[in-house]
Each structure stands twice: as C-alpha cells, then as structure tokens.
Tab-separated table of C-alpha atoms and ligand atoms in Angstrom:
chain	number	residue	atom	x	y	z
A	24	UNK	CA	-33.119	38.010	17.640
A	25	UNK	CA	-34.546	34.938	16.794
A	26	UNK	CA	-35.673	36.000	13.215
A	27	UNK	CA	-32.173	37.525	12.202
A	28	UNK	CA	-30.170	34.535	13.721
A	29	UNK	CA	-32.734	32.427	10.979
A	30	UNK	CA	-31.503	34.911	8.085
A	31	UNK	CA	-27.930	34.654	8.871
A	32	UNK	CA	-27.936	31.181	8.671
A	33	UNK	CA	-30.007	31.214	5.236
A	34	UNK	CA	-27.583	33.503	3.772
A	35	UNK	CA	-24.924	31.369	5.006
A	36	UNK	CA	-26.435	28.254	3.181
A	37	UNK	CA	-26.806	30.522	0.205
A	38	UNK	CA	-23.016	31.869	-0.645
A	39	UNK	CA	-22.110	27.957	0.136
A	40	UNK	CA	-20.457	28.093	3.933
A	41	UNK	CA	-22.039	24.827	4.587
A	42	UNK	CA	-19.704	22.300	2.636
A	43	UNK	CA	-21.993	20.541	-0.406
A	44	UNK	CA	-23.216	16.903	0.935
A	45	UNK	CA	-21.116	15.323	-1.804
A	46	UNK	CA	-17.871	16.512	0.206
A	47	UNK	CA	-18.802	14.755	3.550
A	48	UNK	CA	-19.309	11.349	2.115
A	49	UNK	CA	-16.004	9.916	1.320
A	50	UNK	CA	-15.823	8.410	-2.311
A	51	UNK	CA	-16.446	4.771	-2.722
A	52	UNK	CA	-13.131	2.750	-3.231
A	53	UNK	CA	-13.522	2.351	-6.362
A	54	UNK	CA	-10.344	2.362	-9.309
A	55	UNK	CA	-10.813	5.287	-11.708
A	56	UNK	CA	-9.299	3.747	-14.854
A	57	UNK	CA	-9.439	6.419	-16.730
A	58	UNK	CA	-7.052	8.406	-14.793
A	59	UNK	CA	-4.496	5.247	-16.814
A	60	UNK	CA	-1.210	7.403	-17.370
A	61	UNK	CA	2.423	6.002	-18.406
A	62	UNK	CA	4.931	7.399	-16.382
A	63	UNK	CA	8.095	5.799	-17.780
A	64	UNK	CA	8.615	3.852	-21.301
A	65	UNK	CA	7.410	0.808	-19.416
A	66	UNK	CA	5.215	1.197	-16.502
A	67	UNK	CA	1.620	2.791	-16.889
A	68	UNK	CA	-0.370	3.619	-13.536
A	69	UNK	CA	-3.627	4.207	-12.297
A	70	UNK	CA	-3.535	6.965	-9.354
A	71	UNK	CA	-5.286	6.600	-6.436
A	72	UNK	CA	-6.018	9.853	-6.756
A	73	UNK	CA	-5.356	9.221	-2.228
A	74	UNK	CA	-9.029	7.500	-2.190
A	75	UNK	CA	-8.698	5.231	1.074
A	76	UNK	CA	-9.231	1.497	0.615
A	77	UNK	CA	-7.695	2.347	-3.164
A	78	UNK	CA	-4.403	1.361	-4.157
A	79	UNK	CA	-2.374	2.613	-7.155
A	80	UNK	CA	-2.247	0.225	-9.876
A	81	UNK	CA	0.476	-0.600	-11.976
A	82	UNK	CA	1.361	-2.127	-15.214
A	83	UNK	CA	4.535	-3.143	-16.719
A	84	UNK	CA	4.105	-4.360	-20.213
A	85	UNK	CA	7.204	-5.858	-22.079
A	86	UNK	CA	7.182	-7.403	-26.064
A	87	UNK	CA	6.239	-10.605	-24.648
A	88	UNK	CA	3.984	-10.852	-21.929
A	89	UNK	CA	2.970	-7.858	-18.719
A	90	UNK	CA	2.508	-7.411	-15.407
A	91	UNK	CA	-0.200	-6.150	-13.102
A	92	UNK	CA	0.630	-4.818	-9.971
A	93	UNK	CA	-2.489	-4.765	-7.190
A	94	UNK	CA	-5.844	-5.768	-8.362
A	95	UNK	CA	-8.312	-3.026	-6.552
A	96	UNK	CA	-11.030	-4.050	-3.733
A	97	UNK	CA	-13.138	-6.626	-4.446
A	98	UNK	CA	-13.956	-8.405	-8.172
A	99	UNK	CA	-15.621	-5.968	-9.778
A	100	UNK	CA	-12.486	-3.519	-9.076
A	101	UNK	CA	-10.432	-6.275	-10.568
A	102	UNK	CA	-12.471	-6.901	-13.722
A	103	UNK	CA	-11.698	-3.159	-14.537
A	104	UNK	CA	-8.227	-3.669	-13.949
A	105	UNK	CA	-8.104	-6.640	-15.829
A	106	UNK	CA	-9.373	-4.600	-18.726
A	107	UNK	CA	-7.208	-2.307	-18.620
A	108	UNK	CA	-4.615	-4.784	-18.732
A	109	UNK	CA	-5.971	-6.202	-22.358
A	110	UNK	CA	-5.940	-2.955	-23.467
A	111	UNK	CA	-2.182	-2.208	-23.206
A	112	UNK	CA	-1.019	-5.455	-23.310
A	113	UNK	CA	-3.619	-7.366	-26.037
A	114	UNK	CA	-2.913	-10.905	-26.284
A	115	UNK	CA	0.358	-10.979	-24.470
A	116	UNK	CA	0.504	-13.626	-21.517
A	117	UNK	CA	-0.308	-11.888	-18.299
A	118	UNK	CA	1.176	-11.575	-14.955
A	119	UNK	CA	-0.060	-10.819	-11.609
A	120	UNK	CA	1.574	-9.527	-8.349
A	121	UNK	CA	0.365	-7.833	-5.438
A	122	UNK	CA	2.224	-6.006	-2.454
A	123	UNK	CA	0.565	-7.315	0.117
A	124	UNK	CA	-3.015	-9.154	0.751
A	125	UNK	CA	-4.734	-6.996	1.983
A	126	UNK	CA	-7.948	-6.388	0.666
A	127	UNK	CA	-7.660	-3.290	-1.824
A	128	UNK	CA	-4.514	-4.564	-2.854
A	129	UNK	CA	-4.765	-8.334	-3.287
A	130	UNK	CA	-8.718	-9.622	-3.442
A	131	UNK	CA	-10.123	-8.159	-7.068
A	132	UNK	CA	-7.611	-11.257	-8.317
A	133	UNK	CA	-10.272	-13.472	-8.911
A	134	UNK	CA	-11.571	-11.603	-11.769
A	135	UNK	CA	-8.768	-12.341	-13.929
A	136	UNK	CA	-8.808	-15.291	-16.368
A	137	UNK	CA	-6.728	-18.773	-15.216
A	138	UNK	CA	-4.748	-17.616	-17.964
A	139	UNK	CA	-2.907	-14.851	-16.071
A	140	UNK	CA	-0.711	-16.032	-13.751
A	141	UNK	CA	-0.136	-14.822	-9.718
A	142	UNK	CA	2.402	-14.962	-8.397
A	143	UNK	CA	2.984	-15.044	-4.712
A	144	UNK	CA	6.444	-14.761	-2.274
A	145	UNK	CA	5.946	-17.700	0.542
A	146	UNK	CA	5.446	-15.119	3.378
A	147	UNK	CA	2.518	-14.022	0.966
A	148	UNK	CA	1.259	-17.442	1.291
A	149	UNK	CA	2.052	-17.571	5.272
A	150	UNK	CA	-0.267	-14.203	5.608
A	151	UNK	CA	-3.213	-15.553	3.680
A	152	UNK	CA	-3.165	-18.590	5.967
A	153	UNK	CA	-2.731	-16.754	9.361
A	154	UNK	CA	-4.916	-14.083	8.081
A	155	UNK	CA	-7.475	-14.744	5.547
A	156	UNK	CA	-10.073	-12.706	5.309
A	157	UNK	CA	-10.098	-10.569	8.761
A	158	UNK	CA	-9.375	-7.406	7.658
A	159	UNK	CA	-11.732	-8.006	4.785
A	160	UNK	CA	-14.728	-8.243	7.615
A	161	UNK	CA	-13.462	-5.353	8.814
A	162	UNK	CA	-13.698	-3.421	5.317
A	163	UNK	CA	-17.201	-5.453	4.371
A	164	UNK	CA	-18.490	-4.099	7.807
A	165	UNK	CA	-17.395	0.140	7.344
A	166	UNK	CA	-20.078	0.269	4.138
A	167	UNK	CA	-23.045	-1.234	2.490
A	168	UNK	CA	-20.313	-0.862	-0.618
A	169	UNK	CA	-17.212	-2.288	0.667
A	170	UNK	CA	-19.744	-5.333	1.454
A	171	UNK	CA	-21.189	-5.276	-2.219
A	172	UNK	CA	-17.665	-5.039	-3.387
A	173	UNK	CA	-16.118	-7.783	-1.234
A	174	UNK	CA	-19.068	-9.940	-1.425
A	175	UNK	CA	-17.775	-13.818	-2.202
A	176	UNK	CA	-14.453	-11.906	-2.625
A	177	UNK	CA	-11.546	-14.518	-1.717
A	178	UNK	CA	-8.005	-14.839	-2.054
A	179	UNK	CA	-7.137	-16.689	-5.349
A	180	UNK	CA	-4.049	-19.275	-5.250
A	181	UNK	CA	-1.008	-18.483	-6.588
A	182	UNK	CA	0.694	-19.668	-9.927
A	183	UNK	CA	3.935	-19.350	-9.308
A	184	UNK	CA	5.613	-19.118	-5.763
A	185	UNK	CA	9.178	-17.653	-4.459
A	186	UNK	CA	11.170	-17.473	-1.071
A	187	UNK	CA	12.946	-13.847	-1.989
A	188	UNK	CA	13.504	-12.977	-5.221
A	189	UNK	CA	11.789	-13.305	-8.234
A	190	UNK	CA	12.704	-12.026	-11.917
A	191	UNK	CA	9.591	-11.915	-14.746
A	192	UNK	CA	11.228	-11.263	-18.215
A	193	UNK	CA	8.805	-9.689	-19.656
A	194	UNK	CA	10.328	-9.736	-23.012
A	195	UNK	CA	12.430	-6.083	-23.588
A	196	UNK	CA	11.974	-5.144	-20.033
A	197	UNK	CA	12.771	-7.250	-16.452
A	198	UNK	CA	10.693	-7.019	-13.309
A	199	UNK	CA	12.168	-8.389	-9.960
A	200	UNK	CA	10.091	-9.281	-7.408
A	201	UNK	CA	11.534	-9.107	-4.219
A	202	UNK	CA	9.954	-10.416	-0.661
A	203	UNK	CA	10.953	-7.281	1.749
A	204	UNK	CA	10.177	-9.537	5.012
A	205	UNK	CA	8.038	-7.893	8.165
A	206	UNK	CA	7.307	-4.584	7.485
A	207	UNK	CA	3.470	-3.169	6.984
A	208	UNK	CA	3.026	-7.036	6.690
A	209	UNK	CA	5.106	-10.284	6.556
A	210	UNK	CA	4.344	-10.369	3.151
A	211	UNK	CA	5.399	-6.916	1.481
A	212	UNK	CA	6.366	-7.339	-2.116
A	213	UNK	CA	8.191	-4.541	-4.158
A	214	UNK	CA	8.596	-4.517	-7.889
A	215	UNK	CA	11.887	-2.799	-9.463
A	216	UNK	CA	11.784	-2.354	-13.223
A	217	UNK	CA	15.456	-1.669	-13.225
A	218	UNK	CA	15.325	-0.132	-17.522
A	219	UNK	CA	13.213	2.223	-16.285
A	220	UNK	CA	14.320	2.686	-12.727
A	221	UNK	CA	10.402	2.875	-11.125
A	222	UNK	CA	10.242	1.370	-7.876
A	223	UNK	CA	6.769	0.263	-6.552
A	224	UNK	CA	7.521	-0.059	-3.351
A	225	UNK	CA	4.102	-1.210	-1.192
A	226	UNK	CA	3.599	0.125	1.918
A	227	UNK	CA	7.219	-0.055	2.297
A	228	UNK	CA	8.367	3.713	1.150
A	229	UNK	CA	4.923	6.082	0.995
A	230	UNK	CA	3.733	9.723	1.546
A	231	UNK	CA	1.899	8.592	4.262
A	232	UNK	CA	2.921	7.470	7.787
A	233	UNK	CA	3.611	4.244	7.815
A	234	UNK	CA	1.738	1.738	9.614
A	235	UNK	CA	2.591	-1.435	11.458
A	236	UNK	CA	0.256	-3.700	10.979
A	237	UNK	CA	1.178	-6.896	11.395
A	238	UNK	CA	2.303	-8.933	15.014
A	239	UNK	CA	5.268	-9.610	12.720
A	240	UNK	CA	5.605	-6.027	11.238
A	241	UNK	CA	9.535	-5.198	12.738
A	242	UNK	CA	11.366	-1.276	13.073
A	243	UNK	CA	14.602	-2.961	12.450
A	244	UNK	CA	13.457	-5.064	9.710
A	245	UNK	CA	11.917	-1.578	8.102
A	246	UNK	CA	14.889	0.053	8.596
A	247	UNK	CA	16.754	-2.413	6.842
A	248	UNK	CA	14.481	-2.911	4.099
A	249	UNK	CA	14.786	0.886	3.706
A	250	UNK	CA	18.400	0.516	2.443
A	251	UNK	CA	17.989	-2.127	0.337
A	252	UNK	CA	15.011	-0.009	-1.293
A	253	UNK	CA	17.441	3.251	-1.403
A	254	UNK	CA	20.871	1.243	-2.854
A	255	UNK	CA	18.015	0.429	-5.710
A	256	UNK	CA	18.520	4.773	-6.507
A	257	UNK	CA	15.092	4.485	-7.805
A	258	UNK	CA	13.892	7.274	-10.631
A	259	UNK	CA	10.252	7.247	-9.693
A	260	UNK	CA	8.706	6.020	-6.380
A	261	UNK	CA	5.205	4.402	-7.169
A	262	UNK	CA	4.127	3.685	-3.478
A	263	UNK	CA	0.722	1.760	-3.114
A	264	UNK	CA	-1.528	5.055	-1.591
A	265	UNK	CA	-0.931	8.039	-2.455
A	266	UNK	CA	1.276	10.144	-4.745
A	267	UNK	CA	3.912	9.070	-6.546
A	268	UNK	CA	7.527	11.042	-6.027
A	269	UNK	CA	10.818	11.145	-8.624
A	270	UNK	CA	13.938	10.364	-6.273
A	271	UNK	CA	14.014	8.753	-2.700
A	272	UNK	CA	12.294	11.187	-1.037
A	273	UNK	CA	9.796	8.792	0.781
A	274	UNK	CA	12.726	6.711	1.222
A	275	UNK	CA	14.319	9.214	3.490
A	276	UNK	CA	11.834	10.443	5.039
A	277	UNK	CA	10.725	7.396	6.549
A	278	UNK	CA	13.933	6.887	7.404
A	279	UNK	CA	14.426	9.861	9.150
A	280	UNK	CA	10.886	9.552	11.196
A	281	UNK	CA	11.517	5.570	12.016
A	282	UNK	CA	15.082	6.325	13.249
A	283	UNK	CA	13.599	8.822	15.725
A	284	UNK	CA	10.840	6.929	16.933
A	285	UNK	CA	13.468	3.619	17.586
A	286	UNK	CA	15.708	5.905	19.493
A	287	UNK	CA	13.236	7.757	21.489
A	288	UNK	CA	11.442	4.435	22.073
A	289	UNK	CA	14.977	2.720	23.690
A	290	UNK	CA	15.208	5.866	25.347
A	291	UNK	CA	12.021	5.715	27.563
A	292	UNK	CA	12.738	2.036	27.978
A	293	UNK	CA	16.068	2.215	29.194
A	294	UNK	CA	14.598	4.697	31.859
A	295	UNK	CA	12.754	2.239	32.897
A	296	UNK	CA	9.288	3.414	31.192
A	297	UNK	CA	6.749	0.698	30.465
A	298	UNK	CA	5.282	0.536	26.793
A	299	UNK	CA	2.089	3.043	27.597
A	300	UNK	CA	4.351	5.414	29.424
A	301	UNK	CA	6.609	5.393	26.542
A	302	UNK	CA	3.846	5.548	24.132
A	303	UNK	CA	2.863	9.036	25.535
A	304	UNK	CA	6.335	10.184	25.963
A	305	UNK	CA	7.143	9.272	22.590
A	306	UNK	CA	3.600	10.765	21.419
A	307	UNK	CA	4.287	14.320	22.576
A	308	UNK	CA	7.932	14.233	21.434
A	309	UNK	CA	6.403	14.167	17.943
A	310	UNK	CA	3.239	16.621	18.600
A	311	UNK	CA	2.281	17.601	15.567
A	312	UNK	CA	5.146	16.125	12.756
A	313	UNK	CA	3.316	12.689	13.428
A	314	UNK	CA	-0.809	13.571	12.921
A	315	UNK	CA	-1.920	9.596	12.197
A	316	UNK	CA	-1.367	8.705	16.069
A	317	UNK	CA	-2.340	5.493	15.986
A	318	UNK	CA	0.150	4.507	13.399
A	319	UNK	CA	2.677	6.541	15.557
A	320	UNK	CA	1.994	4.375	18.549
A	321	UNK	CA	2.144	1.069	16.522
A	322	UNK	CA	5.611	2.229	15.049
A	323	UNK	CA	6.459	3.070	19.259
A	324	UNK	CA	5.363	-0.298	20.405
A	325	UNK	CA	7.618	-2.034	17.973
A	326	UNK	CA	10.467	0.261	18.858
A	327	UNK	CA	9.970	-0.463	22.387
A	328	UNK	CA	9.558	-4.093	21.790
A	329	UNK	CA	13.203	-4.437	19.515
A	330	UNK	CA	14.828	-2.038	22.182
A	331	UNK	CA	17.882	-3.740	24.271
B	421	ZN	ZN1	-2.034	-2.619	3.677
C-alpha cells in the first residue's frame, strides 16, 4: 500500500500536478519597463501586468515638456521610471504626479532629478503629514524586498501645490489634475488628457473592488466623484492596478456595487442593526459577487456610518 501510494505521488510530481515553486512565490513589485506601450497619440503606459504593490505607470508627453504619472515602490523602481521618462520625452522639462501616496504609487519620487517637478493637491500634502510612512512599515515588513526597496525611501516635497484643479500644458496636449476628495484616500488625484480622452483615474474607477482606506475615505463622496469621473465620457480607463478598459465600464460598475452596499447598509441600520450585525448581513447579501471581504466590509462600515 505503502509502496504504490510512494509511486503515485512520484508520477504525480513527474507530469507536473504539483504547481512549479516559481508559481507560489508572488513576483517582487517590481515595474517591468519593457512592457512600455502607447495607448493613445499621447499617453504611453507601463502595465502592471496586476503585480500587487505595482501600479500602472503613465506618461503623457506633449512638444514642450511631459508628465509622469506614479513613480513605482521604492527608488530604485523610480530610477527606472525616470528612465523611461528620458527616453520618450529627451530633454523636455518634466512633470510629476501621483494618485495617491501610498507607497507603490508615490515613494520611487526621490529618484528623479530636482529638475522634474511634483506636483501635489493640498489633501496630498494633508495625507503625507497625518500619514507618513505607516503603510510603508507595513510594506517594508511583508518582504526582505519590499524592505530593500523602501529602504531610506521618503516622501519628496512637492514643487508645485493646488486646492482642486490643476491644468499642465504640456505643449500640444493639456493634462488636468483634479483633487477627487475622500475616496481610497483624502488625497486621490486623477489625470484627464481631454485630446486624447484617457482617464487615469487612481483607485477611484478600477477592476478591482475598491477599498476604503482611509478614516476619511466617504461612500457618498465616491459616489459623487463617480459622476464627475463618468460626465468626463472617458475613451480609455487607465486605473492604477490592474487592466486598463475603453469606455466607463469600471465607472459603472462601481457604481452599481457602491449603490448597493449604501442601501443595504441604511437598510440594516434603520432596523436597528449595529455596524457588525450589519456587516454580516450586508456580507451574505453579496456572497460571492464581492470575493475581497475585507474591502466589502470597509465599503459597509462607511455606508453604515453616512446612513440617516
Ligand atoms: Zn492605494
């Protein structure tokens, strides 16, 4: 018995059953730049390719001068952005943006030259300062290469600051800027290049649930922002994970999901539920359309919270 158990499970390792070991380590977060591709006659990306801890990159680059949108984890992520950046954009003057601060998105910035210039809303600004470098401990601590790669990492300050809106000519082609208010964070940033209709759009509109993960992060503030992000009728979607979409698609469907969880939230309070009670009810309402749970319940306790 013994003996022939043995053999079945050495023929199993021979045809391959047991997955190779380079499948059950997740990939560093690391920016492959040489996935580069231009998408519109504008905007050139760099695809997550869905890595966590990885954001799609973006450039815009105009006669004049271009912009980079999200820097990678950590400096040495950054310095291969930044090359990237010569590359398509040579000597033009160079701009910097990110859509939020946290880490993958925001600290590779200080591996740019003082030339280029960041540029930061004021709720950007408010984040770093109530924030810092938390979630960055948090990353350092998961791997011994999130801690190589975020090793001295720190936020750089910006060069230019705005309240809401911001427009960057970039000579042939505009960028706005626009501060979105509380969403994933306080600070959410989306960039419209309105010639070429691509909307990055953060955390804000994504494939993936979305996740509140601020104290500030608001349903109703989402919701709005949402709109705003849809009366834009945006070509291309470049969200900062995962795939990129044509149309609103994301859009909708986070509209659709967000609007369910607020009313089924208000629902269970009105009953009288407390949060946990309407956390579970709310939970098994979704079963299965809502697999990240622990976004779900972040996305309930808001709800609940904003509920009359
Ligand atoms: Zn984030």
């Amino acid at each position: 018995m013994r003996a022939s158990v043995r053999i079945i499970i050495s023929a199993l390792a021979l045809v391959g059953t047991a997955p190779p070991l380079v499948a059950q380590t997740p990939p560093g977060p690391i920016v492959k730049v040489d996935g580069l591709r231009q998408i519109s006659p504008h905007v050139h990306i760099i695809p997550d390719n869905s890595v966590p801890m990885v954001p799609n990159v973006g450039y815009v680059v105009g006669d004049r001068a271009a912009l980079v949108i999200d820097t990678g984890l950590g400096p040495r992520n950054g310095a291969a952005v930044y090359e990237v950046a010569k590359k398509l954009a040579g000597s033009k003057q160079l701009y910097l943006v990110t859509t939020h601060f946290h880490p993958e998105h925001d600290l590779g910035a200080q591996a740019f030259p003082d030339t280029t210039r960041l540029i930061r809303s004021t709720d950007q600004i408010k984040d770093i300062a109530e924030f810092g470098l938390q979630l960055a401990k948090v990353f350092a601590s998961r791997s011994p290469i999130n801690a190589e790669l975020l090793k001295d990492a720190d936020f750089r300050k910006a060069d230019i600051t705005f309240e809401r809106d911001y427009d960057l000519d970039l000579g042939g082609v505009r960028a706005k800027l626009t501060a979105m208010g509380p969403n994933h964070t306080a600070g959410d940033t989306i960039v419209w290049v309105e010639p070429d209709r691509v909307l990055f759009s953060g955390d804000v509109a994504m494939r993936a649930q979305p996740a509140f993960a601020s104290p500030h992060s608001s349903l109703r503030q989402w919701l709005a922002s949402l709109d705003r992000l849809e009366a834009l009728k945006p070509a291309i979607i470049v969200p900062s994970h995962g795939p990129t979409a044509d149309g609103t698609a994301f859009i909708t469907g986070y509209r659709t999901y967000l609007t369910e969880v607020r009313d089924r939230a208000a629902a269970e309070k009105k009953a009288g539920r407390n949060v946990d009670q309407a956390v579970e009810a709310v939970t098994a309402a979704f079963s299965d359309r809502a697999p990240d749970k622990a976004r779900l319940a972040g996305a309930i306790k808001a709800a609940y919270a904003e509920a009359q």
